[in-house]
PDB file of C-alpha atoms in Angstrom:
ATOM      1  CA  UNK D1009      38.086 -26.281 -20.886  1.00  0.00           C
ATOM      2  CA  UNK D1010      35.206 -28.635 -19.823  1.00  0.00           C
ATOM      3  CA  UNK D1011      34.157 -31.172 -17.418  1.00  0.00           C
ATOM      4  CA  UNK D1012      33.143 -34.469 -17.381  1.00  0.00           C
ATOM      5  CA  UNK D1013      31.539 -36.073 -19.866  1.00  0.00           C
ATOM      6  CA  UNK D1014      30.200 -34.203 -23.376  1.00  0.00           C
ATOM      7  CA  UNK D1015      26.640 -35.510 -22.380  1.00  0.00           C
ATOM      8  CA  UNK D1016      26.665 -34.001 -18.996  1.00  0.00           C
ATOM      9  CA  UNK D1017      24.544 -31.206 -19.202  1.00  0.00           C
ATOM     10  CA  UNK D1018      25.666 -29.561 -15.515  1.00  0.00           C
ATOM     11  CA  UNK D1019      29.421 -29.663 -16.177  1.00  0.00           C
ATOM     12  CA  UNK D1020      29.897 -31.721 -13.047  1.00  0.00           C
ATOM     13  CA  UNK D1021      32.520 -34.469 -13.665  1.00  0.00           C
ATOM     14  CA  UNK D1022      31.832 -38.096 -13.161  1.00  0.00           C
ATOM     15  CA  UNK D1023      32.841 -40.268 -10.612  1.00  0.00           C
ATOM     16  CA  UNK D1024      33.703 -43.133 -12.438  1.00  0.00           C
ATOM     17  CA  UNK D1025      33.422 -45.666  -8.692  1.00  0.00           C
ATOM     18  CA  UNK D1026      29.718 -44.299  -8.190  1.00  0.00           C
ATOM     19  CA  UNK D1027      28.804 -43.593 -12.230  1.00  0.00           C
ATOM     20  CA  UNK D1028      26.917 -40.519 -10.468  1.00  0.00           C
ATOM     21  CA  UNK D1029      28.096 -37.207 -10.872  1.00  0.00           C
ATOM     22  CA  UNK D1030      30.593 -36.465  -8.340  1.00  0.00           C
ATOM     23  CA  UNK D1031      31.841 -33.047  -6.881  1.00  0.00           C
ATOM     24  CA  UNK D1032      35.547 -33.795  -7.241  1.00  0.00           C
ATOM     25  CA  UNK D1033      36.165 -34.622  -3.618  1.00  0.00           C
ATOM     26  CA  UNK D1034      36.706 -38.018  -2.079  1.00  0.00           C
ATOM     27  CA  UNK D1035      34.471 -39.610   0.006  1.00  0.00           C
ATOM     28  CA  UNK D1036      34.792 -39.513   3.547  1.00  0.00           C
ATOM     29  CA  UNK D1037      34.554 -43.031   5.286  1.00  0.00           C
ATOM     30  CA  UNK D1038      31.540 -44.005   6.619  1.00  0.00           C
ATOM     31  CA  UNK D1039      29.858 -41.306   4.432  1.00  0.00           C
ATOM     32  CA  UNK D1040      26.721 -42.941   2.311  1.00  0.00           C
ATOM     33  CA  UNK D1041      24.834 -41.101  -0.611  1.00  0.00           C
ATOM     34  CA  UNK D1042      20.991 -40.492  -0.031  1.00  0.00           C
ATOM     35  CA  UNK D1043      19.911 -43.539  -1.690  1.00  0.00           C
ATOM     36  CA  UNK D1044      17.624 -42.878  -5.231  1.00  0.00           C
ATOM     37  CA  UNK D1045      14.201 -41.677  -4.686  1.00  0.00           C
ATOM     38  CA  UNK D1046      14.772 -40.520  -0.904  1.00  0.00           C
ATOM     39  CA  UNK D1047      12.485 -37.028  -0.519  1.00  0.00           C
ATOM     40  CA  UNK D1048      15.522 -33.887   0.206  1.00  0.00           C
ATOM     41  CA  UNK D1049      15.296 -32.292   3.613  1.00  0.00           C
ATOM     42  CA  UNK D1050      13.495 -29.372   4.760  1.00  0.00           C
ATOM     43  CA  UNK D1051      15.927 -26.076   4.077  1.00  0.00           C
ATOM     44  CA  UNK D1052      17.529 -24.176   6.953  1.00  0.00           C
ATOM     45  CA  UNK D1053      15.784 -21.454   8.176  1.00  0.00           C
ATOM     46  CA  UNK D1054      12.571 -21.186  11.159  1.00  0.00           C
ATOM     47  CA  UNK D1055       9.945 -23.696   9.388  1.00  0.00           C
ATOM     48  CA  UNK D1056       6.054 -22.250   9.842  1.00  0.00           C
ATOM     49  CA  UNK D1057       4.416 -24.031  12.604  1.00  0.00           C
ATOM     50  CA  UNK D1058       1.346 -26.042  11.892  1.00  0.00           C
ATOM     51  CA  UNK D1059      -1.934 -24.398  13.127  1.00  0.00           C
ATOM     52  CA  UNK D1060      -0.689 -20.688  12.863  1.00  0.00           C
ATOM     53  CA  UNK D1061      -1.571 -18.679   9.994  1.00  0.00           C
ATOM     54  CA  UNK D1062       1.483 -17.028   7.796  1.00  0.00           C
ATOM     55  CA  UNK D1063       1.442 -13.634   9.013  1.00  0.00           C
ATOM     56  CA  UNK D1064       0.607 -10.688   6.659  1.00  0.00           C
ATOM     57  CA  UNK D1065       2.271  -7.332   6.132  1.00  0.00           C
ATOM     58  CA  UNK D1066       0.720  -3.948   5.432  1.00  0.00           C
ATOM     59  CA  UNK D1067      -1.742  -3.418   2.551  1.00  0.00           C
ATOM     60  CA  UNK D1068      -4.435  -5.215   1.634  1.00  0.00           C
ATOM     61  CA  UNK D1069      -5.362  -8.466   3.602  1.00  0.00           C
ATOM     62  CA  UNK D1070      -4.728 -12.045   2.346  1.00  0.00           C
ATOM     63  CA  UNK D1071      -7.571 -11.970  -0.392  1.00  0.00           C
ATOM     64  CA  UNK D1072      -5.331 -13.151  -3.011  1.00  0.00           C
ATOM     65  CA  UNK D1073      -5.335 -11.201  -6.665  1.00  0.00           C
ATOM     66  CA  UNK D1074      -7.845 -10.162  -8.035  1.00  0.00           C
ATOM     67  CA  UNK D1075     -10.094  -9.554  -4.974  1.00  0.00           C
ATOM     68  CA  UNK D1076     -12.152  -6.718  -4.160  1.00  0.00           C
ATOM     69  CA  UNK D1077     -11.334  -4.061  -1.424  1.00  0.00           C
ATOM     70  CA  UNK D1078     -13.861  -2.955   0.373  1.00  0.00           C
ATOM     71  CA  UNK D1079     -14.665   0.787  -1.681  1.00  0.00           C
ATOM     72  CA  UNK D1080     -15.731   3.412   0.386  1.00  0.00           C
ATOM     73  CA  UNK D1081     -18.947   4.650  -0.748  1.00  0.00           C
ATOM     74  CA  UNK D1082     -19.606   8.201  -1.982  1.00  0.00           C
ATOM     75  CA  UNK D1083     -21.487   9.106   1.387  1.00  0.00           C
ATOM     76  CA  UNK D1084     -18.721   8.529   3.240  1.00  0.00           C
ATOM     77  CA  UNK D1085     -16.253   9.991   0.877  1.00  0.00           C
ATOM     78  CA  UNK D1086     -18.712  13.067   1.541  1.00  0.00           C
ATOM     79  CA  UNK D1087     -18.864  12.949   4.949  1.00  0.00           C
ATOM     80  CA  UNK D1088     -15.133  12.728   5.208  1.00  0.00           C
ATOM     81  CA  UNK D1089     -14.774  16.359   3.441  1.00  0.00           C
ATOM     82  CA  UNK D1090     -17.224  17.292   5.511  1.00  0.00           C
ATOM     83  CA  UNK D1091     -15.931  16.611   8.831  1.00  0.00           C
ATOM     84  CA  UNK D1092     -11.849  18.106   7.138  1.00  0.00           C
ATOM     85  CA  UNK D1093     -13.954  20.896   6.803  1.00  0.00           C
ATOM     86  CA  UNK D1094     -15.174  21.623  10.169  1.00  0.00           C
ATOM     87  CA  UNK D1095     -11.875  21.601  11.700  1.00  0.00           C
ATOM     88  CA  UNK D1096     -10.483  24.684   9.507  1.00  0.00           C
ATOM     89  CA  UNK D1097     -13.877  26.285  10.101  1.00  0.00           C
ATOM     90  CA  UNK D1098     -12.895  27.856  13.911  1.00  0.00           C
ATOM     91  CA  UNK D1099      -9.155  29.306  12.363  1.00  0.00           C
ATOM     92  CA  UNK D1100     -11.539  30.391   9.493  1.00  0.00           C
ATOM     93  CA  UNK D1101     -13.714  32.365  11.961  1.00  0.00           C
ATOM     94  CA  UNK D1102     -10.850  34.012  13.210  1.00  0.00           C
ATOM     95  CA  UNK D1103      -9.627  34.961   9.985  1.00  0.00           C
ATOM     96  CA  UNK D1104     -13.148  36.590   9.065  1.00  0.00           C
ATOM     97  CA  UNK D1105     -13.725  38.469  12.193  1.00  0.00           C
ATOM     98  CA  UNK D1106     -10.280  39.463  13.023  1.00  0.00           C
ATOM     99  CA  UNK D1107     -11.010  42.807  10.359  1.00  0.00           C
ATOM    100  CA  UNK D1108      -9.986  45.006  13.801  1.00  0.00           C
ATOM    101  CA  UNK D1109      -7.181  42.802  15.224  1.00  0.00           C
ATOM    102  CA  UNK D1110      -4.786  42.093  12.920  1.00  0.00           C
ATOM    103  CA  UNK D1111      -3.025  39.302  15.586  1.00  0.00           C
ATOM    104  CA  UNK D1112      -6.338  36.957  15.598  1.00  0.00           C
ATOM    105  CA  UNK D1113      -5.839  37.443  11.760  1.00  0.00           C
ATOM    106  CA  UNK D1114      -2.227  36.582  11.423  1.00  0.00           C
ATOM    107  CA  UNK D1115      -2.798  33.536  14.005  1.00  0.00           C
ATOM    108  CA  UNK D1116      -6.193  32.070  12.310  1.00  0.00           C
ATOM    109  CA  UNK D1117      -3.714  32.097   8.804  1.00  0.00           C
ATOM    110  CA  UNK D1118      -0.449  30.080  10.356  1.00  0.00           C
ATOM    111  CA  UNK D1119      -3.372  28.067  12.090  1.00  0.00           C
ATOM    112  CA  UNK D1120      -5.422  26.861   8.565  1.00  0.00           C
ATOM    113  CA  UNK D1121      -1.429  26.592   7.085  1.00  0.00           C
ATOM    114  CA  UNK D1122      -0.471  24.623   9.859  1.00  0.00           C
ATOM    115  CA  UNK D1123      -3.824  22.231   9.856  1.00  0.00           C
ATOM    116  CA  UNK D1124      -3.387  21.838   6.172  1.00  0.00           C
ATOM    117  CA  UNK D1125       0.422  20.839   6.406  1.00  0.00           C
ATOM    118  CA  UNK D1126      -0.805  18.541   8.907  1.00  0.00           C
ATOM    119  CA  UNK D1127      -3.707  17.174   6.892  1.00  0.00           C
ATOM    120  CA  UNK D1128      -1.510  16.283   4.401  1.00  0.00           C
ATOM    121  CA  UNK D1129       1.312  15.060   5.873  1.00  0.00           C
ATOM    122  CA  UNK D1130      -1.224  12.420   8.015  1.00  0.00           C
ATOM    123  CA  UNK D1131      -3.170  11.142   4.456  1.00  0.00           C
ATOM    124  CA  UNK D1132       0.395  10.668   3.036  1.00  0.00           C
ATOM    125  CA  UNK D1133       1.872   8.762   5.687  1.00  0.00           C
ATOM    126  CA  UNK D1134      -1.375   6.967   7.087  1.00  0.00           C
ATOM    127  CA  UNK D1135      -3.766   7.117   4.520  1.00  0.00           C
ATOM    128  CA  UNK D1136      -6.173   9.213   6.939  1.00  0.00           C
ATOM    129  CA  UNK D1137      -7.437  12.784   7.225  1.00  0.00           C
ATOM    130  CA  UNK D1138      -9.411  13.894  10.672  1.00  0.00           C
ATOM    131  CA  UNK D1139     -12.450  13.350   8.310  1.00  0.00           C
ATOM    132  CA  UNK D1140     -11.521  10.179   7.116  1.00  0.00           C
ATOM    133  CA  UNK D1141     -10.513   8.720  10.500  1.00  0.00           C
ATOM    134  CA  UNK D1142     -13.735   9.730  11.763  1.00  0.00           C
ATOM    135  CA  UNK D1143     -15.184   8.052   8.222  1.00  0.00           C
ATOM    136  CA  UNK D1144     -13.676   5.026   9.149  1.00  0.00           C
ATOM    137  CA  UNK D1145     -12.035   5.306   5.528  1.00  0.00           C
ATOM    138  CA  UNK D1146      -8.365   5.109   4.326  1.00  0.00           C
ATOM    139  CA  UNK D1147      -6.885   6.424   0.960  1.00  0.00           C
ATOM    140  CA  UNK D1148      -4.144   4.058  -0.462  1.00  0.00           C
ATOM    141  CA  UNK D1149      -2.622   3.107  -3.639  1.00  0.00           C
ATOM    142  CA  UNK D1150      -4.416   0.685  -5.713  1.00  0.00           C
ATOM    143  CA  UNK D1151      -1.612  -0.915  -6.809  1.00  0.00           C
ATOM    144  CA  UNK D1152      -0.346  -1.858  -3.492  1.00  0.00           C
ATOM    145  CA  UNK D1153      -2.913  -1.209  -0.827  1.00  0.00           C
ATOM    146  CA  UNK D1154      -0.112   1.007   0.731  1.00  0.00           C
ATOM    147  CA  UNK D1155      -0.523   4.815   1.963  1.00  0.00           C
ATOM    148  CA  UNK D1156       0.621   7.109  -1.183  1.00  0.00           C
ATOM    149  CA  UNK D1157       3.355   9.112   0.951  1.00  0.00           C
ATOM    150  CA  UNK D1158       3.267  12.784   1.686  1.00  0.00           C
ATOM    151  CA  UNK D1159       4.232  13.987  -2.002  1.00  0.00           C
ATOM    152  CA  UNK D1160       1.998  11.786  -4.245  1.00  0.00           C
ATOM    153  CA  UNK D1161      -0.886  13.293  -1.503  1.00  0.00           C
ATOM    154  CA  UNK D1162       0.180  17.021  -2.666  1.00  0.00           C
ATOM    155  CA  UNK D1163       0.214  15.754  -6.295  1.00  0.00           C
ATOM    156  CA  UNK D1164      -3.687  13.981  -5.425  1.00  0.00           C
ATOM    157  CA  UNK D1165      -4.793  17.554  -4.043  1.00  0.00           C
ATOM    158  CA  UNK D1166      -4.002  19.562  -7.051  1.00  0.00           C
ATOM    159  CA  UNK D1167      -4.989  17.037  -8.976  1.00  0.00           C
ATOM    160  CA  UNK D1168      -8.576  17.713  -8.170  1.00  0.00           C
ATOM    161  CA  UNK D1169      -8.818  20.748 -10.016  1.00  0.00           C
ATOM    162  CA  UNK D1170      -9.962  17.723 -11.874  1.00  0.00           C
ATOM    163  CA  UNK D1171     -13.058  17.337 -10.055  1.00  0.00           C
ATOM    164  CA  UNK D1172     -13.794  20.808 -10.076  1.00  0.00           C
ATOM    165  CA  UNK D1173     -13.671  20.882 -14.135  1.00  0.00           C
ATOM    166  CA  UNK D1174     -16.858  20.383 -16.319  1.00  0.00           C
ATOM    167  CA  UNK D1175     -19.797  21.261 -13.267  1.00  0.00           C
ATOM    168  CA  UNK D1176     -17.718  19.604 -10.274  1.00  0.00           C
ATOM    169  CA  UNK D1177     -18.684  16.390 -11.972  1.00  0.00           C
ATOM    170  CA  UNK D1178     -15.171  14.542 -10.633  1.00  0.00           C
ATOM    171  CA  UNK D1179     -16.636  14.959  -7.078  1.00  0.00           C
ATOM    172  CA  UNK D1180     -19.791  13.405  -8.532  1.00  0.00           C
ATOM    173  CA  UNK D1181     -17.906  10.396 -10.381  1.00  0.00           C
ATOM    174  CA  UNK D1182     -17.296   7.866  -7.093  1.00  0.00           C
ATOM    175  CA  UNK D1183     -21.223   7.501  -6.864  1.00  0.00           C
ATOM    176  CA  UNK D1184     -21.679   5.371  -9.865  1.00  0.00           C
ATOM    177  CA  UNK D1185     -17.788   4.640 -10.737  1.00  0.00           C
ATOM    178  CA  UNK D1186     -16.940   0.715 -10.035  1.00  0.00           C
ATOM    179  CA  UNK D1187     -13.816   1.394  -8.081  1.00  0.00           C
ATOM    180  CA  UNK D1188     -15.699   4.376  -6.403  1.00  0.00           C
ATOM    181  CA  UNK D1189     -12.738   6.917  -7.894  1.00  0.00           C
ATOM    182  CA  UNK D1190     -12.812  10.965  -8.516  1.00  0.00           C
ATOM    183  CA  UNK D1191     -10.538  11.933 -11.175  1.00  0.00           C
ATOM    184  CA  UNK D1192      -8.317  12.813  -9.120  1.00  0.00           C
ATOM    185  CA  UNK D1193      -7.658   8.973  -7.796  1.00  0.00           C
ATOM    186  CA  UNK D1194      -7.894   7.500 -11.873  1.00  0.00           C
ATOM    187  CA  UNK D1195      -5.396   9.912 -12.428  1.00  0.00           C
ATOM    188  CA  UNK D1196      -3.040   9.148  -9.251  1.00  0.00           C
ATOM    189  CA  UNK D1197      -3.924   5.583  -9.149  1.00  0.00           C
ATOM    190  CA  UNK D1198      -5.334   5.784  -5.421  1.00  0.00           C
ATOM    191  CA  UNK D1199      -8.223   4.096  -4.103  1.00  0.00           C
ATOM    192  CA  UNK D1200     -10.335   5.151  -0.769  1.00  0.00           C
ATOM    193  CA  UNK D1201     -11.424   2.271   1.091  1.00  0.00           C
ATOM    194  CA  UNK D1202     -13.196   1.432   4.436  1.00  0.00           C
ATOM    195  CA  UNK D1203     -10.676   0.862   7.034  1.00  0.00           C
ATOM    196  CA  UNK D1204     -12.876  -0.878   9.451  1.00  0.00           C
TER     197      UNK D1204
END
């Protein structure tokens, strides 16, 4: 079966009144074609208002492809640990002195568990530790500028046995690495960046 004429390439019949292609339906009275060369009209839909910038969503901001984020450098990177490291020091203390009472013991253990959990589950869904909030630094995926999610963080934390391999020289790596990357981000395809 085929429509309209064999040099049609749209399979639209011709209305042989016009000698346009036609849609198969009479013309209404009083109805006029668009006359040749007449620009369409705008689409449906809320057009974007002069003077206001197109609003952006999550990630990176409008810097187009192939622009740089703003890599957080290794002192802050270090600083960050630092500071992650403080706040499991007073559960750690417990832990240590609690040789006598076996409650301050049990409490300073659920406490560093509990920290850690939470730790994680805040870089997965936020891109921030306590120590990286404080940094003013933000993990996310370099692909996307997005945070990684709770799991891929797990997978980035054992991942750094990484760093720890061949003299802790992973740690070392975002000092002199272009994209300022341990191991463990190459690996994970995750980026740290400043976040203000």
């Amino acid at each position: 079966m085929s429509f309209g004429a064999p040099n049609n390439p749209y399979g639209q019949p011709q209305d042989p009144q016009q000698g346009q292609p036609g849609y198969g339906y009479p013309q209404q009275p009083g109805y006029q074609q668009a006359p040749q060369g007449v620009p369409p009209q705008q689409g449906y839909g809320y057009p974007q208002q002069p003077g206001y910038p197109q609003q952006a969503g999550y990630g990176y901001p409008q810097q187009g492809y192939g622009a740089t984020p703003p890599y957080a450098n290794w002192g802050q990177r270090f600083g960050g640990t630092i500071v992650d490291g403080l706040v499991f020091l007073v559960p750690y203390i417990l832990v240590l002195f609690s040789s006598k009472a076996a409650v301050l013991g049990i409490i300073g253990g659920l406490a560093i568990l509990g920290i850690a959990i939470w730790q994680l589950i805040m870089e997965g869904r936020t891109g921030q530790t306590i120590g990286k909030k404080a940094l003013g630094i933000r993990l996310v995926k370099e692909a996307t500028g997005q945070p990684i999610g709770v799991g891929m963080a797990f997978v980035r934390r054992i991942a750094h046995i990484l760093d720890s391999l061949a003299c802790y020289l992973g740690w070392l790596w975002p000092a002199w690495d272009a994209k300022r990357q341990t191991f463990a981000d190459k690996v994970c395809g995750t980026i740290v960046i400043r976040s203000n």
